[in-house]
Coordinates of C-alpha atoms and ligand atoms in Angstrom, one line a residue:
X1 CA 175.4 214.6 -1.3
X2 CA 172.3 216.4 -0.5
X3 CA 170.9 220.0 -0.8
X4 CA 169.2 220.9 2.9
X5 CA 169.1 224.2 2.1
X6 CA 167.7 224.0 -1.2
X7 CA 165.5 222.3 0.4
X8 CA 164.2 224.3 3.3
X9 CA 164.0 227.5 0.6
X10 CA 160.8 225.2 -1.4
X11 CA 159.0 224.8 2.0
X12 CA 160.1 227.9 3.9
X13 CA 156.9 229.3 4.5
X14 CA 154.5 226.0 5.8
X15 CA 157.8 224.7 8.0
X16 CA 158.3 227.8 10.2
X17 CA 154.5 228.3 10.6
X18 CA 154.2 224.4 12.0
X19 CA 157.0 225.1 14.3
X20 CA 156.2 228.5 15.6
X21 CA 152.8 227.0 16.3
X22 CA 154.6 224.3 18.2
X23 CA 156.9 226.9 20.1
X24 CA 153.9 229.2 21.0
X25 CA 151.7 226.5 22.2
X26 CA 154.7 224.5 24.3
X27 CA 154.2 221.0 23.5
X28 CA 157.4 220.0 22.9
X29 CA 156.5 216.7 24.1
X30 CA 153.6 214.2 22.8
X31 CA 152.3 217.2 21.7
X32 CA 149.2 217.3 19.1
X33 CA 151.2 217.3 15.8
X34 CA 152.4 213.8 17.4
X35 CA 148.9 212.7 16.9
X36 CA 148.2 214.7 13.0
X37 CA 151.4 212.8 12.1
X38 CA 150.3 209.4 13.0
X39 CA 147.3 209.3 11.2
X40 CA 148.7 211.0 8.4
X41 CA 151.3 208.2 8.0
X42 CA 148.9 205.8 8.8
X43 CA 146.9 206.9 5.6
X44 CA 149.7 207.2 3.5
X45 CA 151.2 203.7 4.6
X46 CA 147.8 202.2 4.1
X47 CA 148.8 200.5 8.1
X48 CA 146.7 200.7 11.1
X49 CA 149.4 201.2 13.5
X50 CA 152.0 203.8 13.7
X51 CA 154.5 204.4 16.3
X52 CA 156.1 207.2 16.1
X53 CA 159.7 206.9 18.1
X54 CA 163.3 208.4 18.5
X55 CA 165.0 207.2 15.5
X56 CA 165.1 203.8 13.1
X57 CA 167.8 202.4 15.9
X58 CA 165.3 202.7 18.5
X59 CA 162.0 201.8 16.3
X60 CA 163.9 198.1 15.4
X61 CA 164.9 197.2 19.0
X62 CA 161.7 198.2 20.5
X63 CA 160.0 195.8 17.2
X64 CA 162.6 193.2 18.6
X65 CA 161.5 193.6 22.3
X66 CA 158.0 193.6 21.6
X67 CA 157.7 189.9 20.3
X68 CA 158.6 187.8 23.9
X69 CA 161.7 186.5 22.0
X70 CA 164.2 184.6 24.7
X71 CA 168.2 185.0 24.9
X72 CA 169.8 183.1 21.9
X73 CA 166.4 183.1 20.0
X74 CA 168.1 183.2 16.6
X75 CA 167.5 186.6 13.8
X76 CA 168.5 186.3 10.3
X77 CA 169.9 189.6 8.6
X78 CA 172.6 190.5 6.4
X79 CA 175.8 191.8 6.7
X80 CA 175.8 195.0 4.0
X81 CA 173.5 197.4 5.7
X82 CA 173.5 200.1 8.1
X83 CA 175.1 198.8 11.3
X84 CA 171.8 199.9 13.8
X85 CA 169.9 196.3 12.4
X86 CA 172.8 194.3 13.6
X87 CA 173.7 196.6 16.9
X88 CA 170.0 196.2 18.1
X89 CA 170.0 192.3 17.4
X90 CA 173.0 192.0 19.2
X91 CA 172.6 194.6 22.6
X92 CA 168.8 192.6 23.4
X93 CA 170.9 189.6 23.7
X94 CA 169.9 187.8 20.7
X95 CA 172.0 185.1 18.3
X96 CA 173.0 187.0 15.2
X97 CA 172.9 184.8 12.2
X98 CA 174.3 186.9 8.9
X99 CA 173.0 186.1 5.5
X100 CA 174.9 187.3 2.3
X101 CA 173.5 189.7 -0.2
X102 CA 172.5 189.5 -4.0
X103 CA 175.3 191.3 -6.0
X104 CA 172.9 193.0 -8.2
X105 CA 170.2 193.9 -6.0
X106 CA 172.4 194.3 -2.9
X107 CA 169.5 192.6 -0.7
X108 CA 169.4 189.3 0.7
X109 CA 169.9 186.4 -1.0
X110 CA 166.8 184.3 -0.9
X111 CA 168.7 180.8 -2.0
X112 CA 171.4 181.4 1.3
X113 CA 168.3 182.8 3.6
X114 CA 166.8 179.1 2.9
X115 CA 169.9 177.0 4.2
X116 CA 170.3 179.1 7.5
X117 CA 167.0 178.9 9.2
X118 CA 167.4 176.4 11.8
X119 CA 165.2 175.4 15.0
X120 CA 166.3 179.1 16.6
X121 CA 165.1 181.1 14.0
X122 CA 162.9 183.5 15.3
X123 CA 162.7 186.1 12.9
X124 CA 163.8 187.3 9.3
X125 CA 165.1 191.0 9.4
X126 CA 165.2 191.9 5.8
X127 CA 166.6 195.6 4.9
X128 CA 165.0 197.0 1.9
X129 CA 168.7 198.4 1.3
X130 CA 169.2 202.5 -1.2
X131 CA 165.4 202.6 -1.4
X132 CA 164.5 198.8 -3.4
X133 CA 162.5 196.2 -1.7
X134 CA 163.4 192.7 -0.9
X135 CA 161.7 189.7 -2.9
X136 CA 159.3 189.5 0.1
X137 CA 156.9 187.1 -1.4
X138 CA 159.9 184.7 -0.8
X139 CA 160.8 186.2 2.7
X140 CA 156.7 185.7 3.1
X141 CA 156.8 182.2 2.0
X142 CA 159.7 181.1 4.3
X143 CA 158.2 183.1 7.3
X144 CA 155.2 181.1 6.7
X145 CA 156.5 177.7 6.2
X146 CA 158.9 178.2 9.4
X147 CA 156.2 180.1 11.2
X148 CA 158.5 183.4 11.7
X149 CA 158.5 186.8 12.9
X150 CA 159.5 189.5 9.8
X151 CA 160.5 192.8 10.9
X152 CA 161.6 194.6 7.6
X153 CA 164.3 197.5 8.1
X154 CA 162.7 200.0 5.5
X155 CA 164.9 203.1 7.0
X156 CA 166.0 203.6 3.0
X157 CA 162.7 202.4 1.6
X158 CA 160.0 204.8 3.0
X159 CA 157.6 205.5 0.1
X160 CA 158.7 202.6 -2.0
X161 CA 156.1 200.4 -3.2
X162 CA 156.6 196.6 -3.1
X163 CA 155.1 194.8 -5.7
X164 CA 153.7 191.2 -5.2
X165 CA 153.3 188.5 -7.7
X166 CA 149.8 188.9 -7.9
X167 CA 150.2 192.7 -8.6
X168 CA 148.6 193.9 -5.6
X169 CA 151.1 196.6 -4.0
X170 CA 152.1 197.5 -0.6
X171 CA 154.2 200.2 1.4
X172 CA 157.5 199.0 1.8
X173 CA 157.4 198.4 6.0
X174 CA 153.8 197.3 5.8
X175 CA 154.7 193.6 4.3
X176 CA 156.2 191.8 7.7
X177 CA 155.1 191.7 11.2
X178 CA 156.6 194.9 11.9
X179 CA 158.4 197.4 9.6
X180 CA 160.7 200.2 11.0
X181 CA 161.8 203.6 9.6
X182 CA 163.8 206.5 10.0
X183 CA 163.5 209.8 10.0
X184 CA 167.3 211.0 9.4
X185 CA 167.8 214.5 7.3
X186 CA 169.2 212.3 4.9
X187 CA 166.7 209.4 4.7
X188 CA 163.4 209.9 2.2
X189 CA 161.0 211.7 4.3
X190 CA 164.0 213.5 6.6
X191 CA 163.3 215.3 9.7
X192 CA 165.9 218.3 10.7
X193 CA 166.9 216.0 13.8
X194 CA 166.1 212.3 14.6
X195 CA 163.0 210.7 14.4
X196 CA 161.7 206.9 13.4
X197 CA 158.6 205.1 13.3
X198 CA 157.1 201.5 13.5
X199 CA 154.4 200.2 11.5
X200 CA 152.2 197.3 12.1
X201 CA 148.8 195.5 11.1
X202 CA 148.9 193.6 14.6
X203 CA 146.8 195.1 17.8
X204 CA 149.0 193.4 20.2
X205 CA 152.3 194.5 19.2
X206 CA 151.1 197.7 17.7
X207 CA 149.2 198.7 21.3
X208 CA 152.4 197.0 22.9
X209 CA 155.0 198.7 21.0
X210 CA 153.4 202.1 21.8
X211 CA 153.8 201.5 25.2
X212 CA 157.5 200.1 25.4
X213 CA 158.7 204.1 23.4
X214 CA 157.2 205.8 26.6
X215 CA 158.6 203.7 29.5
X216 CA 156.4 200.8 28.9
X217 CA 153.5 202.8 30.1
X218 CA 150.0 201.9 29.0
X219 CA 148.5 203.7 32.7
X220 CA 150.0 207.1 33.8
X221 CA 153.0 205.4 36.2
X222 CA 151.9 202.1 35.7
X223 CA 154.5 199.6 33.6
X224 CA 153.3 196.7 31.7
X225 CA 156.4 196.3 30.0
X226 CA 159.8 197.0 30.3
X227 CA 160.4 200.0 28.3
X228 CA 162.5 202.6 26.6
X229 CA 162.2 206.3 26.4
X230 CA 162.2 207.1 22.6
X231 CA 159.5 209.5 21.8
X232 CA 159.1 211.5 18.7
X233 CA 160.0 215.5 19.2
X234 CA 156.8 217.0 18.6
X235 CA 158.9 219.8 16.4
X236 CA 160.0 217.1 14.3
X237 CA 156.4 215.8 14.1
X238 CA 155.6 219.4 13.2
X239 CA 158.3 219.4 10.3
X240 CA 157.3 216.3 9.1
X241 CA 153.8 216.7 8.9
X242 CA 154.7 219.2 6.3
X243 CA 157.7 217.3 4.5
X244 CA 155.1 214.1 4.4
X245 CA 153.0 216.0 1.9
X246 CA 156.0 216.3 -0.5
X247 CA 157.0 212.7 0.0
X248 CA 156.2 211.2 -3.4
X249 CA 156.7 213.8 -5.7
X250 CA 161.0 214.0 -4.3
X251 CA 160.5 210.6 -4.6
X252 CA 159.4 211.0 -8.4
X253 CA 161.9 213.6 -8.9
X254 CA 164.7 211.2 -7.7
X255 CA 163.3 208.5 -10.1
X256 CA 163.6 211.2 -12.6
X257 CA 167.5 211.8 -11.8
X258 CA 168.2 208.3 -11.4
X259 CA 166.4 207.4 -15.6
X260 CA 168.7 210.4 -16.7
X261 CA 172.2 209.0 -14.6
X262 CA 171.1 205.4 -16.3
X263 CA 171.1 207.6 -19.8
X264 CA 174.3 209.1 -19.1
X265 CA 176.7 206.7 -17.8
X266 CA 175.4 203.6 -19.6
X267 CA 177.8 203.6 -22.5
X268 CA 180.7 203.7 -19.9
X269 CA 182.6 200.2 -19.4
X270 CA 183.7 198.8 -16.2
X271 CA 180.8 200.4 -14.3
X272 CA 177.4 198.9 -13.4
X273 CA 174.3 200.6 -13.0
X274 CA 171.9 200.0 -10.2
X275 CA 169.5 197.2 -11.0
X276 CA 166.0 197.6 -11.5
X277 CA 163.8 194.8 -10.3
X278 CA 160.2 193.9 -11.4
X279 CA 158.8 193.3 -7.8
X280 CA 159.9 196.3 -6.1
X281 CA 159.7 200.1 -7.6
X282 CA 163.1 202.3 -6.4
X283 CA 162.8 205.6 -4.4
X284 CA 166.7 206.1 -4.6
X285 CA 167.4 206.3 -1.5
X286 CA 170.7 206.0 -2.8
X287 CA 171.9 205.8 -6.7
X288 CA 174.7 203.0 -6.0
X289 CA 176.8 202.3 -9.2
X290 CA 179.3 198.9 -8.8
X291 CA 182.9 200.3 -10.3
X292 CA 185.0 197.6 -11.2
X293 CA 189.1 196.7 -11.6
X294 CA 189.5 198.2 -8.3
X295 CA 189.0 201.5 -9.6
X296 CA 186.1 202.5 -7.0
X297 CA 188.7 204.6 -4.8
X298 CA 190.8 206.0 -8.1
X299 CA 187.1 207.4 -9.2
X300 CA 185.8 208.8 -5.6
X301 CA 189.2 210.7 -5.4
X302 CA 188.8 211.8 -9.3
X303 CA 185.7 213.2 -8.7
X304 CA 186.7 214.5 -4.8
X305 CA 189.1 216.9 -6.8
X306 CA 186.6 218.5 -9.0
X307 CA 184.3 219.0 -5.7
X308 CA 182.0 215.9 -6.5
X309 CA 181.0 214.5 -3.3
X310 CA 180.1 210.8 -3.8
X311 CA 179.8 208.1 -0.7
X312 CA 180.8 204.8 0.3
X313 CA 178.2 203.0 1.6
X314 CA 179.4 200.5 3.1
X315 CA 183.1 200.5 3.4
X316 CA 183.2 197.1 5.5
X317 CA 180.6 194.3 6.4
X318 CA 179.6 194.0 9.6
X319 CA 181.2 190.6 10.5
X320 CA 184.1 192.1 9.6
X321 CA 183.8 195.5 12.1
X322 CA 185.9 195.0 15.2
X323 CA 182.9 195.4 17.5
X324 CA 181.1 192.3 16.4
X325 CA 184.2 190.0 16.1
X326 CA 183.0 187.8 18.6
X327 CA 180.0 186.6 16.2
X328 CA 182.6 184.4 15.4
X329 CA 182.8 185.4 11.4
X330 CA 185.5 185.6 9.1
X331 CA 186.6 187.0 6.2
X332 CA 185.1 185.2 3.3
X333 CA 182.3 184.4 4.5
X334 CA 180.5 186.4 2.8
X335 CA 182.1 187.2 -0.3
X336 CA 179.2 188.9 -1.7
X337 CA 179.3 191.7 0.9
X338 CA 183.0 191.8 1.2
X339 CA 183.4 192.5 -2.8
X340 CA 180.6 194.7 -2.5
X341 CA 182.4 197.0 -0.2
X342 CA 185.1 197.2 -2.5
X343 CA 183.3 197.8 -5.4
X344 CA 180.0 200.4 -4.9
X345 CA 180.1 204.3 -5.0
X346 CA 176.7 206.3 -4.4
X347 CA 176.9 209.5 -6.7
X348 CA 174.3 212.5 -5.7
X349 CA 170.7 212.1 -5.7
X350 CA 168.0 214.4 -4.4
X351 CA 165.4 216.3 -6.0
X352 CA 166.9 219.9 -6.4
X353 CA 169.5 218.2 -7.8
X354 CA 170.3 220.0 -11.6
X355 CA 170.1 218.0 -14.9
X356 CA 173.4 220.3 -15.5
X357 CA 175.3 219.3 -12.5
X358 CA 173.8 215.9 -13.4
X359 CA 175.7 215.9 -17.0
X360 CA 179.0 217.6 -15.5
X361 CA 179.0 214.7 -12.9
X362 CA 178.6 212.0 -15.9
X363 CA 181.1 213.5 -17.9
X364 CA 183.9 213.5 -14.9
X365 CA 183.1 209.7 -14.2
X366 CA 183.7 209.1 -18.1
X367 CA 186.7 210.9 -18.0
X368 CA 188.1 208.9 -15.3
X369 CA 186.9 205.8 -16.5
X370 CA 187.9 206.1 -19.6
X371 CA 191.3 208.0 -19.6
Ligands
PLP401 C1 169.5 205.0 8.8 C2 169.3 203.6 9.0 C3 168.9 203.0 10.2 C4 168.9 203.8 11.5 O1 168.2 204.9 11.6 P1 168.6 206.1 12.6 O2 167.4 207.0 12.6 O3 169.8 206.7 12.1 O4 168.8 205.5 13.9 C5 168.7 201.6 10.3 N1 168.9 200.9 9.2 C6 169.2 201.4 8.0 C7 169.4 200.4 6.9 C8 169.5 202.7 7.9 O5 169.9 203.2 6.7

């Protein structure tokens, strides 16, 4: 699904120099590229506070324990995501309360999200899901009216660009109370390990939150807070210092692939193309199409045995995974989701990607579609 070597070839040179500097100097933790790569996120996110941590898991629990929520305080999210925003949710002791998706957009769905806030609700954990943002003036609204906490899960979103009514524009993870990221070799700024951050335009939690990744420590062995221990590698800081700088042009040269799939394949029945929405641009996290007559798994395989990777994602909703049974849901209760899961295939998307590969893939969905 991805080209890592490719990749590292484009960027060879800068990327060992940062981590031969880091190797010579032996900072390997909380070491000075820590520091470059904080402010240089905070400039590119237009956001006051960054928090570099371990990984997206960590950066959303450590947004959930920073806002003196109590046991049973109630968060909204949604079922067809990643599992880490429900796994956090649920391990601080929290009430998850699931919210089905859009079947287009494959983020929440704004008319359900209304109906399910009750006198619990505590906060609204939106995912920006494959690299589109949420309707957040809605989310905003609702947060507002309800007076709620929104920590956005933009681990697929880094680099989009939300786009508000008024046509002002923000970094997806800069719209809630907290936004979280992650730094996965996969994600769209990808480290060559873990690595996540947390942004935020609030001094309390922002100064709070960067003391809960390092034990909760604000004085040297003095603990304020309970804490964690999820500190960004300083090599992956080093790495991503350089990668940063190449953020928006992979991001442009997936937007690029993506127009030229939406070329391709649109003539082809019984598929449907990812939507395109007018508040949100799409970094493409993911190119998701929805294949339908339950010929998703006929296609995966077709392509499989003419060494065409593509990717499920997601297989099953969470209130559906054995480990959260006890959340008490069942099937159909989210139907969105649950069709969803039977329905979408992510093809290849990254910038080294070739428009030739691009047109063989197009022309072996076609073929199975079609035959
Ligand atoms: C990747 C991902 C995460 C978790 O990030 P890690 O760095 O792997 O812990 C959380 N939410 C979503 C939607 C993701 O895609």
């Amino acid at each position: 699904m991805l080209d890592l070597t490719g990749q590292y070839e484009r960027i060879r040179n800068e990327v060992d120099e940062a981590i031969a500097d880091v190797v010579k100097a032996g900072n390997f933790i909380r070491g000075k590229q820590i520091k470059i790569f904080q402010e240089a996120l905070s400039e590119y996110m237009h956001v006051p506070y960054v928090i570099p941590c371990g990984n997206g898991t960590d950066a959303l629990q450590v947004a959930l324990m920073s806002l003196d929520l109590q046991p049973g305080d109630e968060v909204i999210t949604v079922p067809f995501t990643f599992i880490s925003t429900i796994e956090v949710i649920r391990l601080l002791g929290f009430k998850v309360v699931l919210c089905d998706v859009d079947p287009d957009t494959f983020n929440i769905d704004i008319v359900k999200l209304k109906d399910l806030i009750s006198d619990k609700t505590k906060v609204i954990l939106p995912v920006h899901l494959f690299g589109q943002c949420v309707d957040m003036d809605s989310i905003n609204e609702l947060a507002e009216k309800h007076g709620l906490f929104i920590i956005e899960d933009a681990a697929q979103a880094l680099g989009t660009n939300y786009i508000y009514r008024n046509g002002e524009k923000k970094k997806a993870g800069t719209i809630g109370t907290i936004g979280c990221t992650s730094f996965f070799p996969s994600k769209n700024l990808g480290a060559w390990g873990d690595g996540g951050a947390i942004f935020t335009g609030n001094s309390t939690y922002g100064k709070k939150m960067q003391a809960i990744v390092n034990h909760g420590m604000e004085k040297k062995y003095y603990y304020e807070y309970v804490g964690v221990n999820s500190r960004l590698d300083t090599l992956q800081a080093a790495i991503l210092n350089v990668k940063l700088k190449y953020l928006d042009d992979n991001i442009k040269a997936k937007v690029k692939i993506a127009d030229l799939y939406d070329e391709k394949l649109k003539a082809i029945p019984g598929i449907q193309l990812p939507k395109r929405i007018n508040w949100s641009d799409h970094s493409f996290h993911q190119y998701t199409i929805k294949v339908f007559d339950n010929r998703r798994d006929i296609l995966k395989n077709y392509l499989q045995e003419r060494n065409i990777p593509s990717m499920v994602y997601y297989p099953l909703p969470a209130h559906l995974q054995k480990a959260y049974a006890d959340l008490g849901y069942r099937k159909g209760d989210f139907p969105v989701s649950e069709e969803l899961c039977s329905q979408v295939l992510s093809l290849p998307i990254y910038p080294e990607l070739e428009e030739e590969q691009l047109c063989y893939i197009c022309e072996t969905v076609k073929e199975c579609i079609c035959s």
